[in-house]
CSV table of C-alpha atoms in Angstrom, one decimal:
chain,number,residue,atom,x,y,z
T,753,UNK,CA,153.1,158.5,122.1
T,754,UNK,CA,151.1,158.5,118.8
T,755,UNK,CA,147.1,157.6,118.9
T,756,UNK,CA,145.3,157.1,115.7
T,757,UNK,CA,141.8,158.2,116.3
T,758,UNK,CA,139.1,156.2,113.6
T,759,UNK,CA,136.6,158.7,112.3
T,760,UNK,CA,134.5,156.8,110.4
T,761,UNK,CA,131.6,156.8,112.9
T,762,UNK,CA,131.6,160.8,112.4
T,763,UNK,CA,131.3,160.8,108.7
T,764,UNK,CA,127.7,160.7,107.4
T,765,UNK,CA,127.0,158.3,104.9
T,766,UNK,CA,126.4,160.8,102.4
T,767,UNK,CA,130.0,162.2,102.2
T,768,UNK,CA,132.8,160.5,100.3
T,769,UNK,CA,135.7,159.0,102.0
T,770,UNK,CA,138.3,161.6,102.5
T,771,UNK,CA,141.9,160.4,101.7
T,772,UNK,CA,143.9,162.7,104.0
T,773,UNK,CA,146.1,162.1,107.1
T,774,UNK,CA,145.4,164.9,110.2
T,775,UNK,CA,148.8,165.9,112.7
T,776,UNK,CA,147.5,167.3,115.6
T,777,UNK,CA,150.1,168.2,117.9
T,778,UNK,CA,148.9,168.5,121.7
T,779,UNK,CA,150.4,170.3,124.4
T,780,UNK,CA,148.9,170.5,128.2
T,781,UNK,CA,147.2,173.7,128.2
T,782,UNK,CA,147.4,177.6,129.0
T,783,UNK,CA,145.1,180.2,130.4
T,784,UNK,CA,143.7,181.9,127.3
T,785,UNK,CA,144.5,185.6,129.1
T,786,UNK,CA,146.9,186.9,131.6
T,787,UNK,CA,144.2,188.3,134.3
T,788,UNK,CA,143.1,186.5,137.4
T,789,UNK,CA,139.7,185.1,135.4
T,790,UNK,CA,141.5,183.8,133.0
T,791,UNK,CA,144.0,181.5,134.8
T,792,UNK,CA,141.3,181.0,136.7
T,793,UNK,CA,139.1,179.1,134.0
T,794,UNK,CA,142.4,177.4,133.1
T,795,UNK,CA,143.2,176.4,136.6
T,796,UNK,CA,139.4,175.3,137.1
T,797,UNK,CA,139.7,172.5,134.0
T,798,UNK,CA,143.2,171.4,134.7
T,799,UNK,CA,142.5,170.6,138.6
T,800,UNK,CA,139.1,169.2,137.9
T,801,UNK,CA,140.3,166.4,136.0
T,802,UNK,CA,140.7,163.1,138.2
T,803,UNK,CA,143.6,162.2,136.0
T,804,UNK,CA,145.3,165.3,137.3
T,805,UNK,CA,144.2,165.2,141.2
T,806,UNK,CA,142.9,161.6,141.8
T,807,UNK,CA,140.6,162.3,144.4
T,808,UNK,CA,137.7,164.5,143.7
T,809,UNK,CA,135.8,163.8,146.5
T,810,UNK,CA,134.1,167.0,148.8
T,811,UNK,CA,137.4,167.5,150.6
T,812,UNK,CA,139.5,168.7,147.2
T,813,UNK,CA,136.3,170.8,146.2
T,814,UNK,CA,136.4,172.9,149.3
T,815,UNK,CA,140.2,173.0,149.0
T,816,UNK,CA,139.9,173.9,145.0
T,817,UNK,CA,136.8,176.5,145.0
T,818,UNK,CA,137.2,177.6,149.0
T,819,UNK,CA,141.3,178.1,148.7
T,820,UNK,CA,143.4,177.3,145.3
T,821,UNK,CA,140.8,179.2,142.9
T,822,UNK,CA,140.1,182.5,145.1
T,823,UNK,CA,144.1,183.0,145.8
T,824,UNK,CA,146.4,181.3,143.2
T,825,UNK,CA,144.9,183.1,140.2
T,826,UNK,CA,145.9,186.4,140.9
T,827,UNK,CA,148.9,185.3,142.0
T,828,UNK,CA,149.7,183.5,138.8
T,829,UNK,CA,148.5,186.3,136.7
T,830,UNK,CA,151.0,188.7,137.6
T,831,UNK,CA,153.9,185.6,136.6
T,832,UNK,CA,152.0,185.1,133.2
T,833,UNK,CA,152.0,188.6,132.4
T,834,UNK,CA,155.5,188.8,133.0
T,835,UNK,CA,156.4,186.4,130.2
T,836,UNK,CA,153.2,186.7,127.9
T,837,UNK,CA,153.4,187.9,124.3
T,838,UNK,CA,152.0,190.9,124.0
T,839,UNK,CA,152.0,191.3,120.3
T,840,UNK,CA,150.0,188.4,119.9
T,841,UNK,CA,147.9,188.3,123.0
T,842,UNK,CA,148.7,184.9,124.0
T,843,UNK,CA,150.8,182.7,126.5
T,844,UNK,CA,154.3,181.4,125.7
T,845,UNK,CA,153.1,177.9,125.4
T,846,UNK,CA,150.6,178.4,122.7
T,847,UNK,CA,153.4,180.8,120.6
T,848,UNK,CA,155.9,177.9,120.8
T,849,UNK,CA,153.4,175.2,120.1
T,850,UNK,CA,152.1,177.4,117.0
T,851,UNK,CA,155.5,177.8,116.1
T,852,UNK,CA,156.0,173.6,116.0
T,853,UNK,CA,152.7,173.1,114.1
T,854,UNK,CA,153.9,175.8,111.2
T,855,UNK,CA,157.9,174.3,111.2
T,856,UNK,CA,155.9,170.9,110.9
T,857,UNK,CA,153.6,171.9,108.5
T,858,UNK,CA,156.7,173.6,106.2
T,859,UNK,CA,158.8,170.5,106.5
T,860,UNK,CA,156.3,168.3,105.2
T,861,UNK,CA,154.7,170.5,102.5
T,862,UNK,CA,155.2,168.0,99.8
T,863,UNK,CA,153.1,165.7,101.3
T,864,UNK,CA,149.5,167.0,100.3
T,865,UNK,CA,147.8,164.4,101.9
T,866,UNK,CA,148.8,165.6,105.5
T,867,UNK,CA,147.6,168.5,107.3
T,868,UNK,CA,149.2,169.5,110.8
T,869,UNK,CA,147.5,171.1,112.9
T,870,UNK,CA,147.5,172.1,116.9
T,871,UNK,CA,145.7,172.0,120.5
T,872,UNK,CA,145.9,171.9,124.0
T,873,UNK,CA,144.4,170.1,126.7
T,874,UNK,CA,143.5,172.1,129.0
T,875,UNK,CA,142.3,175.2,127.5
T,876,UNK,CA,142.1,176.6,123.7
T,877,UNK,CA,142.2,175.6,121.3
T,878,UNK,CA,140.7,172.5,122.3
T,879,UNK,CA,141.3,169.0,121.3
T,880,UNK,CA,137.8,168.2,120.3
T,881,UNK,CA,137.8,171.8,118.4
T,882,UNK,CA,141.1,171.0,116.3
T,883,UNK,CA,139.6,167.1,115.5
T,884,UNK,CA,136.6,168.2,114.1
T,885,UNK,CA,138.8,170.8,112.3
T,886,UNK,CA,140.4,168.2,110.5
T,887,UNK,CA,137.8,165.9,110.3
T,888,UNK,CA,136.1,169.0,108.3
T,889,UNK,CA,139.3,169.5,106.0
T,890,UNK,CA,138.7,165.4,105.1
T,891,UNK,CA,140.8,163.4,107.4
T,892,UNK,CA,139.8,160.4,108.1
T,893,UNK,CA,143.0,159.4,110.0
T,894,UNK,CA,144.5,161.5,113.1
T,895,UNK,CA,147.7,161.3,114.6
């Protein structure tokens, strides 16, 4: 699915029009370490979001800060830091979603007017980070 997000309501009046087109390619999200806290955080925003469990009525928050966020962390942490990379201190996901962004960004390198760029939704970097990102290397379009 491709959204177009308009930016003009974000531009002050003062600054010219930028003429460039903004990629961002999203993936779902990642702790940003391999310890307990970390996929903590990460679980904390992913299962908080209604989209994700429906209802977030008193029930799901005993269940999600009484049960899921004082045990699956640590349990998850030791499976991240089986498969994390090391070298660049980050998960999996966001090494492969980098990768895409650059390959992207390489493929399309003749087209000045477009700039390619990454994020996650759950976690860093974040959407809204990455939009205002582009926003601030003048594009006024984002796909």
């Amino acid at each position: 699915m491709t959204a177009v997000i308009p930016l003009d309501a974000h531009r002050p009046a003062s600054q010219p029009a930028p003429s460039r087109v903004g990629v961002l390619l999203v993936n779902l999200g990642t702790p940003d370490t391999a310890d307990a806290n970390g996929v903590r955080v990460y679980l904390r925003e992913f299962l908080s979001d209604p989209r994700v469990i429906e209802n977030q009525g008193l029930l799901w928050q005993l269940i999600l800060n009484g049960i899921v966020l004082r045990i699956r962390p640590a349990r998850k942490a030791k499976d991240y830091q089986k498969i994390w990379n090391t070298e660049r201190n980050e998960s999996p996901l966001k090494t492969i979603t980098r990768a895409q962004s650059d390959k992207l960004a390489a493929s399309i390198a003749d087209q000045k007017h477009v700039v390619v760029d990454w994020g996650m939704r759950y976690g860093n970097p974040s959407i809204k980070s990455r939009i205002d990102a582009l926003t601030a290397q003048g594009c006024d379009r984002i796909l």
